[in-house]
Structures are given as structure tokens and as C-alpha cells.
Coordinates of C-alpha atoms in Angstrom, one line a residue:
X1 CA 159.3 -109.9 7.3
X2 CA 159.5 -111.0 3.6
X3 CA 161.7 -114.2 4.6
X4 CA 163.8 -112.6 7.2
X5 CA 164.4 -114.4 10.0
X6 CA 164.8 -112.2 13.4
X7 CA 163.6 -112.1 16.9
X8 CA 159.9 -112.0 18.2
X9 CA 159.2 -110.1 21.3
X10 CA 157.3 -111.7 23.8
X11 CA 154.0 -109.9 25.3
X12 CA 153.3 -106.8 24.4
X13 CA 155.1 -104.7 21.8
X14 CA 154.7 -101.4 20.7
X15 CA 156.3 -99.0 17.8
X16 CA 155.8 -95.1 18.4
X17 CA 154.1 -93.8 15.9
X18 CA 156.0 -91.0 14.1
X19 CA 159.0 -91.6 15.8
X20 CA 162.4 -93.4 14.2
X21 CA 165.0 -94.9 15.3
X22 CA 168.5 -94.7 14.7
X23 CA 169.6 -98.1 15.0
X24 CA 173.6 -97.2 13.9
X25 CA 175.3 -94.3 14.8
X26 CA 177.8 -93.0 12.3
X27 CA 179.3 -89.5 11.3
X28 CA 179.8 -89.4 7.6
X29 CA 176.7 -90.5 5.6
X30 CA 173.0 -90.7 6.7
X31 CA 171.3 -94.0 5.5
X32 CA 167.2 -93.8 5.8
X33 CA 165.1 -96.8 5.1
X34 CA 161.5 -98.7 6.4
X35 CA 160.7 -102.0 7.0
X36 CA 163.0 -104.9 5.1
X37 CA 165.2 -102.2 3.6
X38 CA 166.8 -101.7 7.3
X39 CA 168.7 -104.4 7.2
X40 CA 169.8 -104.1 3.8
X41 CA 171.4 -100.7 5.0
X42 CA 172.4 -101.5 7.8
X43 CA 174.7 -104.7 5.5
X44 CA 175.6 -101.8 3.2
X45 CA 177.2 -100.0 6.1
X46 CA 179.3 -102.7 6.8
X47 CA 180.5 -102.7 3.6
X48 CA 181.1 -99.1 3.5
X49 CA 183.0 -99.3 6.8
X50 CA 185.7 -101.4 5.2
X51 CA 186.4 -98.6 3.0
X52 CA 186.7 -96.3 6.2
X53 CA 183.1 -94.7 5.4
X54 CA 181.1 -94.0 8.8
X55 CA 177.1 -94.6 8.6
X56 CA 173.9 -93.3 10.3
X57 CA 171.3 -96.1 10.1
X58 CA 167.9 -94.8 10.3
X59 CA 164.7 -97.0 10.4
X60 CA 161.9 -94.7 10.0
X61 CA 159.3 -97.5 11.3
X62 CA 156.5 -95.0 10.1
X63 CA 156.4 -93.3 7.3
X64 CA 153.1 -91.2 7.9
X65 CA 153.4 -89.4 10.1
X66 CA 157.1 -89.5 9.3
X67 CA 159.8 -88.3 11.7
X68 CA 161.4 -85.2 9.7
X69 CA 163.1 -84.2 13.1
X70 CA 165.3 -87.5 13.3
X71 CA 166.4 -87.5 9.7
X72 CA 166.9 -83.5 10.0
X73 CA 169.5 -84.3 13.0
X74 CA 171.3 -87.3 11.4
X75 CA 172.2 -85.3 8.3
X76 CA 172.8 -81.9 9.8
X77 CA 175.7 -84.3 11.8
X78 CA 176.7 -86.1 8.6
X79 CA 176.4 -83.1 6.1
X80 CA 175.2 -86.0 3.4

């Protein structure tokens, strides 16, 4: 998307709707974006890692409905 340059799925792909995905795990800051923005995170959390910080990546892949329950476990287990 936008210039990005990634992998297409072959056949049939399908997103569920109102659920995201946590595509990094980490345990000391929650990190919540949609669409290009995810890998834009997901690059800042390497750089934070350097400086010993842990990240959650979350791509919310919907934002209506949006998936309060992921982001509500992510940052009760980060606390930020």
C-alpha cells in the first residue's frame, strides 16, 4: 500500500472484521496503528529495542468495528 512493497497472497484472503492482530509481542509499551502506519511501528520498535525498550505491535486492520478487547489486553500487560 502507498508504495510499499510486501507479499500478495495467492487465492483467497480474508481479514476478520473487528478483530486485530498483534503482529509483535513485547512487554513494556503498546504500539497501535492501521494500514501503512504498521510497519512504521513495527521499524520504531526496532529502534526502541536498541535502547532496551520492549514493544507490542498492534495492527488494528479495522477500525469500525474496532477491537477494544485486543488493545485493552496489550496495555493492561504493558501498563503504557
Amino acid at each position: 500500500s502507498y508504495g510499499d512493497k510486501g507479499e500478495v497472497p495467492t487465492g483467497e484472503y480474508l481479514v476478520p472484521i473487528g478483530k486485530a492482530k498483534v503482529v509483535q509481542e513485547g512487554k513494556d509499551i503498546t504500539l497501535i496503528s492501521h494500514s501503512r502506519m504498521v510497519n512504521l511501528c513495527k521499524q520504531a520498535a526496532d529502534e526502541l529495542k536498541k535502547k532496551g525498550i520492549s514493544c507490542e505491535v498492534i495492527d488494528l486492520r479495522t477500525i469500525e468495528p474496532l477491537d477494544i478487547d485486543t488493545i485493552v489486553k496489550s496495555v493492561k500487560k504493558t501498563h503504557f
